mmCIF file of C-alpha atoms in Angstrom:
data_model
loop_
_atom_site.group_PDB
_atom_site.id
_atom_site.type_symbol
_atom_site.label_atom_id
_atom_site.label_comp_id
_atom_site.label_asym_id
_atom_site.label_seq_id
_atom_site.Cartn_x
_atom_site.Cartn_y
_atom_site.Cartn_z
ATOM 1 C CA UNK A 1 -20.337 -20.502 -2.395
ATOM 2 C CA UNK A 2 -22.274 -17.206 -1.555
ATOM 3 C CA UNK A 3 -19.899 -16.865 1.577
ATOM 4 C CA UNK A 4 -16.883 -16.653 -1.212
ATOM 5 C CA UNK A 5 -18.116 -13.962 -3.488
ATOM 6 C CA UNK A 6 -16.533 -10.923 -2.501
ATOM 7 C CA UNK A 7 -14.137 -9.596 0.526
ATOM 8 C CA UNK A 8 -12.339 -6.943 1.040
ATOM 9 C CA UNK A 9 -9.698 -5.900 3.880
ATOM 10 C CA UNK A 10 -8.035 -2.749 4.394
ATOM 11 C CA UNK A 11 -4.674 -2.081 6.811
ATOM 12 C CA UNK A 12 -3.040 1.229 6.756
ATOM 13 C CA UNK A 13 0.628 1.746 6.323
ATOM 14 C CA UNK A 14 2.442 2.475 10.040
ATOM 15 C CA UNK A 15 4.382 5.462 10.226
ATOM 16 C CA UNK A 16 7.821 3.520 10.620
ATOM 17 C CA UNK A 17 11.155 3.434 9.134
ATOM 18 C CA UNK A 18 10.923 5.152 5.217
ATOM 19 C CA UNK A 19 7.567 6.162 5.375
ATOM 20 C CA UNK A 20 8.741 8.258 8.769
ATOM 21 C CA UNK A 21 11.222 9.706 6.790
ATOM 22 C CA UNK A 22 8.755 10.550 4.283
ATOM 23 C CA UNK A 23 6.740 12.483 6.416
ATOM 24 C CA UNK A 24 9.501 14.059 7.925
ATOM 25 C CA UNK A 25 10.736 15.302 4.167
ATOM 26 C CA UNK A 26 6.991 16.721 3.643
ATOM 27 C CA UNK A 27 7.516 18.665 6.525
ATOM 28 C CA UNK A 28 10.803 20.237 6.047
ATOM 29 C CA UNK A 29 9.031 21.103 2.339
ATOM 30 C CA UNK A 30 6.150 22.658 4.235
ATOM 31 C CA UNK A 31 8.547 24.757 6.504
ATOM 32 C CA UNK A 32 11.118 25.635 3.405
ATOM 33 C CA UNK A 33 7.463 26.704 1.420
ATOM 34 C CA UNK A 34 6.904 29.001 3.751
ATOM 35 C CA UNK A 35 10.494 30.653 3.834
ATOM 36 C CA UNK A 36 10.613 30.855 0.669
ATOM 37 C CA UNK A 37 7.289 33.043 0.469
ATOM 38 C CA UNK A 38 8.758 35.376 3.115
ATOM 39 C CA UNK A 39 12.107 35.700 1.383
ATOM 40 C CA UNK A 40 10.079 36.113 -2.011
ATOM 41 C CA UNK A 41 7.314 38.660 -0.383
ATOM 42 C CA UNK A 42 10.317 40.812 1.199
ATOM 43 C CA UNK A 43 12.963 40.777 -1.725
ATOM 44 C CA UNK A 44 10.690 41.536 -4.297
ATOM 45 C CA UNK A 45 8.686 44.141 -1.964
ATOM 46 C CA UNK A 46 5.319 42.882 -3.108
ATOM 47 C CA UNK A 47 4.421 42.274 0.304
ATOM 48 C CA UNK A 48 0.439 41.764 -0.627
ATOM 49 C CA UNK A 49 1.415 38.431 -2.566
ATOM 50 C CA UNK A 50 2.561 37.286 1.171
ATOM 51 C CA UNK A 51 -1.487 36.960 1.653
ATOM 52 C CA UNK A 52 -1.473 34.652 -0.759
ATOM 53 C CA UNK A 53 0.886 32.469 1.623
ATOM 54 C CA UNK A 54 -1.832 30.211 3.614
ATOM 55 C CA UNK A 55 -3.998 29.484 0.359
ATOM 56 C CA UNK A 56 -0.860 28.312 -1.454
ATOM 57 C CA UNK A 57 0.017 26.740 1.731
ATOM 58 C CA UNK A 58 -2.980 24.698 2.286
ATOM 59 C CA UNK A 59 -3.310 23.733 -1.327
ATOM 60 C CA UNK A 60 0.514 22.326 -0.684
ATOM 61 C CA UNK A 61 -0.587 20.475 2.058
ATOM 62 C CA UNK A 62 -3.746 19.177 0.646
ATOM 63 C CA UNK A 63 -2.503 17.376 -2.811
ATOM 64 C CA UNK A 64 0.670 15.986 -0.923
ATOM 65 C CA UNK A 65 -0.172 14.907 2.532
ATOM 66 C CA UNK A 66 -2.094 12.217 1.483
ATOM 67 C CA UNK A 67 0.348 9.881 0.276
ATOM 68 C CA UNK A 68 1.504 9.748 3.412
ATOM 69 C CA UNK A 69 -1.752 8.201 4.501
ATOM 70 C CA UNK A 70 -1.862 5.152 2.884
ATOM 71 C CA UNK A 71 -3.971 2.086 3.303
ATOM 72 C CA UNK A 72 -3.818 -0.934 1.112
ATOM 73 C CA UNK A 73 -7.019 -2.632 0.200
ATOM 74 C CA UNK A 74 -6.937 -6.213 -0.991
ATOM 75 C CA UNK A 75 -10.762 -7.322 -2.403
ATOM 76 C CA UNK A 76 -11.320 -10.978 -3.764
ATOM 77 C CA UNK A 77 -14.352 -11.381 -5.974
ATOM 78 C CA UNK A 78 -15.049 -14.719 -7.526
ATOM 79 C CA UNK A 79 -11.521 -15.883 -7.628
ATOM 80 C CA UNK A 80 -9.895 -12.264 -8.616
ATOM 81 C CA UNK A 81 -7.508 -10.623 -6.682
ATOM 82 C CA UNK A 82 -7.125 -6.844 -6.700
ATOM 83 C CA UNK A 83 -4.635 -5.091 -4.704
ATOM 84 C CA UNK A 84 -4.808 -1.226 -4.204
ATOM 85 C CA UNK A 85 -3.416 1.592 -2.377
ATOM 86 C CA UNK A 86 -5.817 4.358 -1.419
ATOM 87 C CA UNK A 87 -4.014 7.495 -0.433
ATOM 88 C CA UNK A 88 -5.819 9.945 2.358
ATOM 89 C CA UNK A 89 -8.917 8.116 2.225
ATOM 90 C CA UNK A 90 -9.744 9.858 -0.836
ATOM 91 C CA UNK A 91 -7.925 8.540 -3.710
ATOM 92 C CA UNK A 92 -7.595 4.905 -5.218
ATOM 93 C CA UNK A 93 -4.951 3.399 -7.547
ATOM 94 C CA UNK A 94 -5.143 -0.029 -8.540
ATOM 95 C CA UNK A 95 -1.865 -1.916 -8.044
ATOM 96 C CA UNK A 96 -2.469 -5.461 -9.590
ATOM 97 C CA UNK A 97 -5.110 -7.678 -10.175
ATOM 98 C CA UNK A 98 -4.650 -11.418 -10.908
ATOM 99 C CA UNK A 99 -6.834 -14.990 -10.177
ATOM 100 C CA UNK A 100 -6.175 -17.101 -7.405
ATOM 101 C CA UNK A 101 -5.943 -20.021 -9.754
ATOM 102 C CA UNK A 102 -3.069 -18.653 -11.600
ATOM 103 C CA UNK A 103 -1.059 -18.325 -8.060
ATOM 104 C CA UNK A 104 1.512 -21.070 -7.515
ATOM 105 C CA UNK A 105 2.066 -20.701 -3.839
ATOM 106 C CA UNK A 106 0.138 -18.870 -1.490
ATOM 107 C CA UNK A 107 1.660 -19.047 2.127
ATOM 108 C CA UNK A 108 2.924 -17.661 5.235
ATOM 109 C CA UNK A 109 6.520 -15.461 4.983
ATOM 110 C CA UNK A 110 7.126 -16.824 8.565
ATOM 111 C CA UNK A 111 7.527 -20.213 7.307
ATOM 112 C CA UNK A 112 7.756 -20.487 3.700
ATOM 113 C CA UNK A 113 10.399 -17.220 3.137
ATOM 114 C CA UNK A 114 13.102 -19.163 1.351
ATOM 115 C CA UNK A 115 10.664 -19.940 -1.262
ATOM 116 C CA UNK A 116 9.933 -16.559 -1.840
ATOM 117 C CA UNK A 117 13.367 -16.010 -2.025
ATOM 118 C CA UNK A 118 14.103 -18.873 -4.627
ATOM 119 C CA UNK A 119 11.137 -17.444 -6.551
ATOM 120 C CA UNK A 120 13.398 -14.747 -7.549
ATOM 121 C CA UNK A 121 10.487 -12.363 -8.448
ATOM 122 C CA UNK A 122 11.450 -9.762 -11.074
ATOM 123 C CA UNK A 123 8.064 -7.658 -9.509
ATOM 124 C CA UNK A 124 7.262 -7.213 -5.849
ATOM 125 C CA UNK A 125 4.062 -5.306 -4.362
ATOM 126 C CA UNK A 126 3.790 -4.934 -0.786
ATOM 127 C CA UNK A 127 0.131 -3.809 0.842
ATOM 128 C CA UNK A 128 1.359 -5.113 4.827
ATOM 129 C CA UNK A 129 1.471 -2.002 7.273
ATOM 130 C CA UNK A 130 4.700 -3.193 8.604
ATOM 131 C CA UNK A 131 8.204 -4.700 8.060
ATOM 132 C CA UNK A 132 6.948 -6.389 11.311
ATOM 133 C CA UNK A 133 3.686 -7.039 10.749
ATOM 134 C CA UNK A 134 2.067 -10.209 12.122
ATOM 135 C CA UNK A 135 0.230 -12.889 9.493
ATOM 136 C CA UNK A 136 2.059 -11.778 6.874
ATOM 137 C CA UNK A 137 1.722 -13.880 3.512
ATOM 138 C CA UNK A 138 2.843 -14.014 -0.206
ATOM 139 C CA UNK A 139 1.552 -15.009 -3.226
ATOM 140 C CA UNK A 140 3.622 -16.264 -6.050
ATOM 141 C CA UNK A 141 2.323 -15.934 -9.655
ATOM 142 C CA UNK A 142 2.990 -14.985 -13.301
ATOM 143 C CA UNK A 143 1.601 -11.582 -15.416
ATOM 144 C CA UNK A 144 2.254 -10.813 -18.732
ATOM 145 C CA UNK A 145 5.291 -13.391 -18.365
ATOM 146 C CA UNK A 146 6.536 -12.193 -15.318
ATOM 147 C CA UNK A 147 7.601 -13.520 -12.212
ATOM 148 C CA UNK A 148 5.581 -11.563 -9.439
ATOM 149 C CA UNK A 149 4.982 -11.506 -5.559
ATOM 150 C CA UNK A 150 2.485 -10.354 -3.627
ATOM 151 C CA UNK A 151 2.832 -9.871 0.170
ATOM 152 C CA UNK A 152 -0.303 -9.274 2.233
ATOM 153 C CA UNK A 153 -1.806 -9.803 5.548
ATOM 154 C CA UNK A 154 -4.116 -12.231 5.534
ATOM 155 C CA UNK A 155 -6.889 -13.093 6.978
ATOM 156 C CA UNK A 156 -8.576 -16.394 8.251
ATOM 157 C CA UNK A 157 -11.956 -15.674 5.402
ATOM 158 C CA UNK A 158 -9.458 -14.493 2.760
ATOM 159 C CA UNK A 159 -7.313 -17.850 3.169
ATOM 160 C CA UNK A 160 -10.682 -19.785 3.184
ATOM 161 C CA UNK A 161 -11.322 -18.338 -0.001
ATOM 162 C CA UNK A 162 -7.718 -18.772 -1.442
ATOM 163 C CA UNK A 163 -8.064 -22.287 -0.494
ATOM 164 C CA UNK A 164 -11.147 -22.612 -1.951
ATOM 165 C CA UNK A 165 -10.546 -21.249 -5.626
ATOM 166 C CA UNK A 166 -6.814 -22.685 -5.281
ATOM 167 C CA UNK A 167 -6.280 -25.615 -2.605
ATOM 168 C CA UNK A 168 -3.179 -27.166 -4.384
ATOM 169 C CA UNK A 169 -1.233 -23.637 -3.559
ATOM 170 C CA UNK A 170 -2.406 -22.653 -0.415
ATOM 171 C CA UNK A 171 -0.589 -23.183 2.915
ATOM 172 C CA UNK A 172 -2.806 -22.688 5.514
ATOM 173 C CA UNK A 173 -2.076 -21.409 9.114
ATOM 174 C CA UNK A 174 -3.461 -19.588 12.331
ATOM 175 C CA UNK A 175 -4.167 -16.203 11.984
ATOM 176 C CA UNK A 176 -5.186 -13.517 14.341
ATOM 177 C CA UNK A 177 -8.188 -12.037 12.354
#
């Protein structure tokens, strides 16, 4: 049982699809930021306030750049699930946390997506770093009376340990890790 008490696996979001977009958007705000200073500095002739341009600029930069960065951390310790995102590498936020016993299907999308879809989950979280991501899987389970899903990549250890606090529910498969 020592081998099950806690695990943890990180994979960081690929800069694809929306999340291109998103950066894209921070970078247009960057470049409008800084036009915006010059128009500001040269219409207003206070021309020393321009000097304040790369502070501003860097403080910009550092409290929004990071959630573009984001990695999703999935830990299991002693049957409990916790999902969270961790933005830059520096900041955590706890998504959801739930027990593997309380999960009524825990299985492959390739295989099993129609009952996902017939789930009809009124919450979804997502912590996979793709739309094409390989060993993608879902969980299915209830909080606070409602209908969630879960979809992650797993792991061969972290479907050892699903299976192990909740064998009735858990599809088992190859996986590359």
């Amino acid at each position: 049982m020592s081998e099950f008490s806690t695990y943890e696996y990180v994979v960081a979001q690929k800069i694809e699809g929306k999340w291109r977009l998103k950066k894209l958007g921070l970078l247009l705000l960057y470049v409008a930021f800084i036009v915006a200073w010059f128009i500001f500095g040269f219409v207003s002739h206070l021309f020393p306030l321009l000097a304040l341009m790369p502070v501003t600029l860097w403080m910009l930069v550092f409290f929004t750049w990071r959630y573009i960065k984001v990695e999703y951390e999935y830990s299991m310790t002693s049957g409990d699930v916790m999902f969270s995102n961790i933005y830059g590498g520096r900041s955590r936020k706890t998504v959801i946390e739930f027990r593997l016993k309380d999960c009524s299907l825990i299985a492959p999308l390739s295989t099993h997506e129609h009952k996902a879809r017939d789930y009809e989950p009124e919450i979804v979280y997502r912590a996979v770093s793709s739309e094409k991501a390989q060993d993608v899987y879902f969980a299915l389970f209830e909080k606070d009376g409602k209908r969630c899903i879960v979809y992650f990549e797993a792991t061969a250890k972290a479907l050892k340990i699903c299976r192990f606090y909740n064998a009735p529910a858990t599809v088992m498969s190859e996986v590359r890790f």
